[in-house]
Coordinates of C-alpha atoms in Angstrom, one line a residue:
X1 CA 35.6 70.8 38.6
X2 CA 37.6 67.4 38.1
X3 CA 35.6 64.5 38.9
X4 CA 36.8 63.1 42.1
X5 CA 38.6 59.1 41.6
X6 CA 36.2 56.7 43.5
X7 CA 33.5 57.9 40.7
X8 CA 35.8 57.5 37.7
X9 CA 36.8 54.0 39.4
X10 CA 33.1 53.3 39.9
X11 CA 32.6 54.2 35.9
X12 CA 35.0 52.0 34.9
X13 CA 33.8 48.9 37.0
X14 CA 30.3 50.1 36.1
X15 CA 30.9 49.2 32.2
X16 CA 32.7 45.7 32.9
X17 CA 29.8 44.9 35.1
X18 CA 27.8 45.7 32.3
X19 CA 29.1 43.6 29.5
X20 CA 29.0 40.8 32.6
X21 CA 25.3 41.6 32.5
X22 CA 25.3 41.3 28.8
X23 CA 26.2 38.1 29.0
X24 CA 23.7 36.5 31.0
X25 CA 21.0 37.7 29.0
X26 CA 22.1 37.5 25.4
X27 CA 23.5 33.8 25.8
X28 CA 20.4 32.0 26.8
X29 CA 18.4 33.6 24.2
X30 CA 21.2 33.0 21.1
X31 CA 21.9 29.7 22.4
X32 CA 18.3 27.5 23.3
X33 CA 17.9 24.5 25.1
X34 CA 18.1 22.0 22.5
X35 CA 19.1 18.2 22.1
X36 CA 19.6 18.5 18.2
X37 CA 23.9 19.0 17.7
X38 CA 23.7 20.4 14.4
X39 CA 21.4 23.2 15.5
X40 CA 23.3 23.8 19.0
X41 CA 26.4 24.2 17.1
X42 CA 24.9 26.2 14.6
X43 CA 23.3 28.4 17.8
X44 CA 26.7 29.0 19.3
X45 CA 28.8 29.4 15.8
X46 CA 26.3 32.7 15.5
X47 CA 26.9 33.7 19.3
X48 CA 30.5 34.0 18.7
X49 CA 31.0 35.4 15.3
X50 CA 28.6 38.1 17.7
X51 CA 31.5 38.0 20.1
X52 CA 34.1 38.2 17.4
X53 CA 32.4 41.0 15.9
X54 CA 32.2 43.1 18.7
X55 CA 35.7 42.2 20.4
X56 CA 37.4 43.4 17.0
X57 CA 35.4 46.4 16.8
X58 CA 36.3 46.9 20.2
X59 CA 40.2 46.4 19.9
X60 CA 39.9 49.0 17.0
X61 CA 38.4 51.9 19.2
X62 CA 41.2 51.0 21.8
X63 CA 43.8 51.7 19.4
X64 CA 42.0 54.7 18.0
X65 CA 40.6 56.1 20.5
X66 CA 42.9 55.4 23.8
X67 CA 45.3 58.1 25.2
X68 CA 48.3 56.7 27.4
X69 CA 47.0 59.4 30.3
X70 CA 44.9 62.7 31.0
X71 CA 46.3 65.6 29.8
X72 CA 45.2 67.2 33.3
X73 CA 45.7 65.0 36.3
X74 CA 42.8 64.0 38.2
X75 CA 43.7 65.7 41.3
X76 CA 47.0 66.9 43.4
X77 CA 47.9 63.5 44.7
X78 CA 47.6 61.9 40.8
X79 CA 49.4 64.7 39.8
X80 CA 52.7 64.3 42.9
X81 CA 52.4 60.2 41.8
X82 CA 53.4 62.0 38.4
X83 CA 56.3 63.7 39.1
X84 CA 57.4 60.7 41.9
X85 CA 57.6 58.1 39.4
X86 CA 60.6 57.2 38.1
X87 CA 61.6 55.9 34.6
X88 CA 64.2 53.5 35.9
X89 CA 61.4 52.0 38.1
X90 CA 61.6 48.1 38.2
X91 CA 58.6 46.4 38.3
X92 CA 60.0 43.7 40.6
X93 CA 60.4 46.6 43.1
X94 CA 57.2 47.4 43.1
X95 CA 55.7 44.0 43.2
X96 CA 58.0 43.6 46.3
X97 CA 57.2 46.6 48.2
X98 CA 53.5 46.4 47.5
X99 CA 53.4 43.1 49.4
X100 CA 55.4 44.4 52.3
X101 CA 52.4 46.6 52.7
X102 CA 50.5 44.2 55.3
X103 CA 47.2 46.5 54.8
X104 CA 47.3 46.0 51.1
X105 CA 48.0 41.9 51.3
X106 CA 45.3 41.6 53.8
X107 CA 43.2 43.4 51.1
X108 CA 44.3 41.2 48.3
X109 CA 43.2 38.2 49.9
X110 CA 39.9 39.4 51.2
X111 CA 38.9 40.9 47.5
X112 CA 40.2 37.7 46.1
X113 CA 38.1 35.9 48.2
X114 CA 34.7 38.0 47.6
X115 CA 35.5 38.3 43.6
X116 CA 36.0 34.6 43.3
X117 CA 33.1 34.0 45.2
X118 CA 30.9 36.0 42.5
X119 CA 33.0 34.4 39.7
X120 CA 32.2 30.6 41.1
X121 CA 28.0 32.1 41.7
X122 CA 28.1 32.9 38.0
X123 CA 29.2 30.9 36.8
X124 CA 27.4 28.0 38.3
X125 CA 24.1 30.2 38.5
X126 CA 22.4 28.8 35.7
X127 CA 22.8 24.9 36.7
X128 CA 22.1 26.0 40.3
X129 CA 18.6 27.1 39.1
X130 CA 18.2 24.7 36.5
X131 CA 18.5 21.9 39.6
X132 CA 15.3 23.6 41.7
X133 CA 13.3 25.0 38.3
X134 CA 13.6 22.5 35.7
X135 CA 13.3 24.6 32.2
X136 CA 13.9 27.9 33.4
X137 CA 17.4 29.0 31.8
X138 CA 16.3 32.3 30.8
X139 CA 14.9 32.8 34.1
X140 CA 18.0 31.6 35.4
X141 CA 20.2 33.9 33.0
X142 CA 17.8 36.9 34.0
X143 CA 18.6 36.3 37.8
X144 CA 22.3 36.8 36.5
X145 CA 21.2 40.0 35.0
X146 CA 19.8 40.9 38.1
X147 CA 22.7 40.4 40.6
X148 CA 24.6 42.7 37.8
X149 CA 22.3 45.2 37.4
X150 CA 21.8 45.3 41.2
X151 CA 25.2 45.5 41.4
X152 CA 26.1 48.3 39.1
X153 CA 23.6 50.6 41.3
X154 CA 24.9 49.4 44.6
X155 CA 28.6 50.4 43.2
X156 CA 27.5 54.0 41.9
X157 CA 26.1 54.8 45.4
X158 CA 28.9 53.5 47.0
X159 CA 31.3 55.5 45.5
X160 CA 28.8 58.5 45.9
X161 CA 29.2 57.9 49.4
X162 CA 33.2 57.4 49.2
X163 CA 33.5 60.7 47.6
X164 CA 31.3 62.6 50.7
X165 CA 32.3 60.8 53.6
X166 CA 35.8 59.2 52.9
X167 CA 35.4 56.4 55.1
X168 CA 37.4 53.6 52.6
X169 CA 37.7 50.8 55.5
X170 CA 34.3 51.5 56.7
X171 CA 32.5 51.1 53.7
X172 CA 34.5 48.1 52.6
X173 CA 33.4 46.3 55.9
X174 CA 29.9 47.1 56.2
X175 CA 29.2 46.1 52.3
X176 CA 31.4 43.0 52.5
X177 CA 29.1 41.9 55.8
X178 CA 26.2 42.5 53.8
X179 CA 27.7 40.4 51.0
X180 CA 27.8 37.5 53.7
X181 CA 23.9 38.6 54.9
X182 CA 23.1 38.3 51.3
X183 CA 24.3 34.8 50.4
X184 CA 23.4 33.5 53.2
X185 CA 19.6 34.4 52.5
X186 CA 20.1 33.7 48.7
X187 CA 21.6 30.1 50.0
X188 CA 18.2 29.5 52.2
X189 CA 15.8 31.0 49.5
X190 CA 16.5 29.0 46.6
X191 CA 15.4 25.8 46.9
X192 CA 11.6 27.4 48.3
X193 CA 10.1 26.9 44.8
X194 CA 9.1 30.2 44.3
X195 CA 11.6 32.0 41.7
X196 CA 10.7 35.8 42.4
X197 CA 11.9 35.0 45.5
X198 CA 15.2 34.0 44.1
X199 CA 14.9 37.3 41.5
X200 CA 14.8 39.2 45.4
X201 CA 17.3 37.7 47.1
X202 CA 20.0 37.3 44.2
X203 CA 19.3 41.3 43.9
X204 CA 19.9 42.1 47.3
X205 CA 22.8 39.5 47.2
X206 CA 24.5 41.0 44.1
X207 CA 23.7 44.9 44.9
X208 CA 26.4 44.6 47.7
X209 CA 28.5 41.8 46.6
X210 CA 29.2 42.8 42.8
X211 CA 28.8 46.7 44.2
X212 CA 32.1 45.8 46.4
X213 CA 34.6 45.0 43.9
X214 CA 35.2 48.4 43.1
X215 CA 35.4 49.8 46.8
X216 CA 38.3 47.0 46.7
X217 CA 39.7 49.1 43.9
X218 CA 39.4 52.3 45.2
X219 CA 40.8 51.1 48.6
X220 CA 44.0 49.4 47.0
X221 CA 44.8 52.6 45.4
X222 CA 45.0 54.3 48.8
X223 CA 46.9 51.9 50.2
X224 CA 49.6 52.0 48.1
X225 CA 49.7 55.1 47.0
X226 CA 52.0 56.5 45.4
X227 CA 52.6 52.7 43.1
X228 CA 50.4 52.6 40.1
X229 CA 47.2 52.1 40.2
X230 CA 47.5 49.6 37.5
X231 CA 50.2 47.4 39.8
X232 CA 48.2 47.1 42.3
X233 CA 44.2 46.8 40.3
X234 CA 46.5 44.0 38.5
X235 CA 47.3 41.9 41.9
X236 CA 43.8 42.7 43.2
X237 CA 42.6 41.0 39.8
X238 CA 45.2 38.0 39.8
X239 CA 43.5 37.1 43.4
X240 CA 40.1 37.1 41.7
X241 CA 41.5 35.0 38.9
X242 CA 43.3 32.6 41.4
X243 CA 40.2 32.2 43.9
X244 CA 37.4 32.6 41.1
X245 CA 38.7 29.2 39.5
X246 CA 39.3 27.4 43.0
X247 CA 35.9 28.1 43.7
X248 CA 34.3 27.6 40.6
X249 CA 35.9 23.9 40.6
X250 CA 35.1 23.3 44.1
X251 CA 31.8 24.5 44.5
X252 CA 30.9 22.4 41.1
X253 CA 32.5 19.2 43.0
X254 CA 30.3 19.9 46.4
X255 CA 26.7 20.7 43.9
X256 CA 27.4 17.2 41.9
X257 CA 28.2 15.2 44.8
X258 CA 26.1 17.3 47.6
X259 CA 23.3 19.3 46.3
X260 CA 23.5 23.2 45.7
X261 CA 22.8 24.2 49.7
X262 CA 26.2 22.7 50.5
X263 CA 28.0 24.4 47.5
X264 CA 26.7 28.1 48.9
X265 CA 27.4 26.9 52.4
X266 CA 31.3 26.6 51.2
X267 CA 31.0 29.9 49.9
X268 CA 29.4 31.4 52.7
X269 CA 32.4 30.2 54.9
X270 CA 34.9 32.0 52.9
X271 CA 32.8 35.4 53.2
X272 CA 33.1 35.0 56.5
X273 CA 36.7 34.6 56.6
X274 CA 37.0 37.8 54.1
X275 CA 35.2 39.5 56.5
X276 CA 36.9 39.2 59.2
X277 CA 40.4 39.5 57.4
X278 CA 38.8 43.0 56.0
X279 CA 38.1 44.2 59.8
X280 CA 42.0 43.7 60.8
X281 CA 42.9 46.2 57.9
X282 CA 44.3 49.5 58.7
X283 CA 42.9 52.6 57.2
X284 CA 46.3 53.9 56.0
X285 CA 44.8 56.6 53.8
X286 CA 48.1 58.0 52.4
X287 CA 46.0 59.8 49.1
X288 CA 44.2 61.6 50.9
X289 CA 46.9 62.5 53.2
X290 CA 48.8 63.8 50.4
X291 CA 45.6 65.6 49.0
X292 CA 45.6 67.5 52.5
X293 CA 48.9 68.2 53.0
X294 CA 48.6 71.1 50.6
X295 CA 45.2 73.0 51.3
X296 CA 43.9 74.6 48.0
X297 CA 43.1 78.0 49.7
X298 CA 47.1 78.2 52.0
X299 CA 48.3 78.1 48.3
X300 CA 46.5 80.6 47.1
X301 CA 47.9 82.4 49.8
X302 CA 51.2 82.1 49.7
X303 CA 51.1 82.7 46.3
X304 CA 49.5 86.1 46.9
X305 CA 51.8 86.7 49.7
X306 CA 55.2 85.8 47.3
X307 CA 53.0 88.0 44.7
X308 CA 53.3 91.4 46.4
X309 CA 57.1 90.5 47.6
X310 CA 59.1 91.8 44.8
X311 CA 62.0 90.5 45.9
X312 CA 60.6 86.5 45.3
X313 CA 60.0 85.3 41.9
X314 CA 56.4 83.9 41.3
X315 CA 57.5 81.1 39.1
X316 CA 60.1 80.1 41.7
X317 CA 57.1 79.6 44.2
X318 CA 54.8 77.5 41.8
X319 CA 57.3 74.9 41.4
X320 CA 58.2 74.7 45.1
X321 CA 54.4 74.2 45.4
X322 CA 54.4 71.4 42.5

């Protein structure tokens, strides 16, 4: 049995989240709080001949190790995308088609808007805690940790539940209103003096916030199916790029000039505009409408049926199937 998409999405997302939660913790530890130059540079020189190390050995397993595609297709709708695309394709065509697809636009701004909203929190995470608990940036990069890690298990039970029940649009809503729920304790919860608390409510905060971005994925891809996957993961990630520095830079502005209640206000107001964007999206399933249109057990079937006909060629019948 093939494992069905939303898991293999989930897999993927699962390891960048984890190198994300790599890099809260091993940062703070490599790199100490020190006023000394010569030993903070000589701190940071280490971390990235680390980095360096790693990326190259990384780059080398790519190359090795990478196949263009699966030698089996994931399941019948992959496998029609297959045989629909065309080698003369432009990719200007697709671009423009994919944003004449109002469901999929509305999508790319609302995951824009909740991606760059995590980007902007983590980056800014450590100086946020280092304002209310002076000291604490381990703490403050094991709160990171914490939102990821959270994250990571909100996103494999999410796509558990994608793969039983189906309901894309659904999902997508209820997490992304949780999301909102989430940073708007997280935003009244951090300046209490107590930092478990904070350990709690970045948790809850990051199980359904980080645990959406790949429901956005999985959602894009049935949206516009049958355009690559990677033309439309590559918008959704441009949006997250695009809103992830806006926010970042104006969130920083609001904390330096305002205090860091204001800055999560601002992004609290832009949850609630994704959210409401997400509810106006149409659940235009079409891969699973092409999954259906062929039942598994009609083909088996016909082809039975076309068997015993000796006046029908077998092979003739596959490939109308196909």
């Amino acid at each position: 049995m093939r494992a069905d998409s939303s898991t293999i999405c989930v897999c993927r997302r699962g390891r960048w989240e984890l190198g994300i939660a790599i890099g809260f913790l091993v940062p703070p530890v490599l790199v100490p709080n020190i006023k000394d130059r010569d030993k903070l540079a000589y701190h940071i020189s280490i971390m990235f001949y680390i980095i360096g190390g790693v990326a190259t050995l990384l780059f080398i397993l790519v190359i090795i190790v990478f196949k263009e595609k699966p030698k089996h297709a994931p399941s019948r709708a992959q496998s029609l995308s297959y045989s629909l695309a065309s080698p003369d394709a432009s990719y200007l065509s697709s671009i423009v088609r994919l944003f004449k697809n109002l469901n999929f636009v509305l999508l790319v701004i609302t995951y824009g808007l909740n991606a760059g909203a995590f980007y902007a929190l983590s980056t800014l995470l450590n100086r946020m805690v280092i304002l209310h608990y002076p000291g604490e940036e381990v703490n403050a990069g094991r709160i990171g940790l914490t939102i990821v890690i959270a994250g990571m298990l909100g996103a494999v039970i999410s796509g558990i539940w994608l793969d039983r029940s189906k309901t894309y649009k659904e999902t997508t809503l209820v997490v992304y209103i949780m999301t909102l729920v989430g940073m708007v304790v997280y935003t009244l919860t951090l300046n209490l003096g107590h930092l478990w608390v904070v350990f709690i409510t970045a948790g809850t905060m990051g199980f359904f916030m980080t645990g959406y971005l790949p429901l956005g994925f999985e959602f894009a891809v049935e949206l516009t199916y049958p355009e690559s996957e990677g033309m439309s993961s590559g918008l959704l990630n441009v949006s997250a790029q695009v809103f992830g520095i806006i926010f970042t830079i104006s969130q920083g502005q609001i904390i330096d000039n305002y205090g860091t209640m204001p800055g999560n206000i601002f992004l609290c107001v832009f949850l609630t505009l994704g959210a409401a964007l997400t509810a106006f999206i149409r659940a235009d399933l079409r891969r699973q409408k092409a999954n259906k249109e062929i039942p598994e057990n009609k083909i088996q079937e016909e082809e039975e049926e076309e068997g015993s006909n000796t006046s029908k060629v077998p092979t003739t019948v596959s490939e109308d199937h196909l």
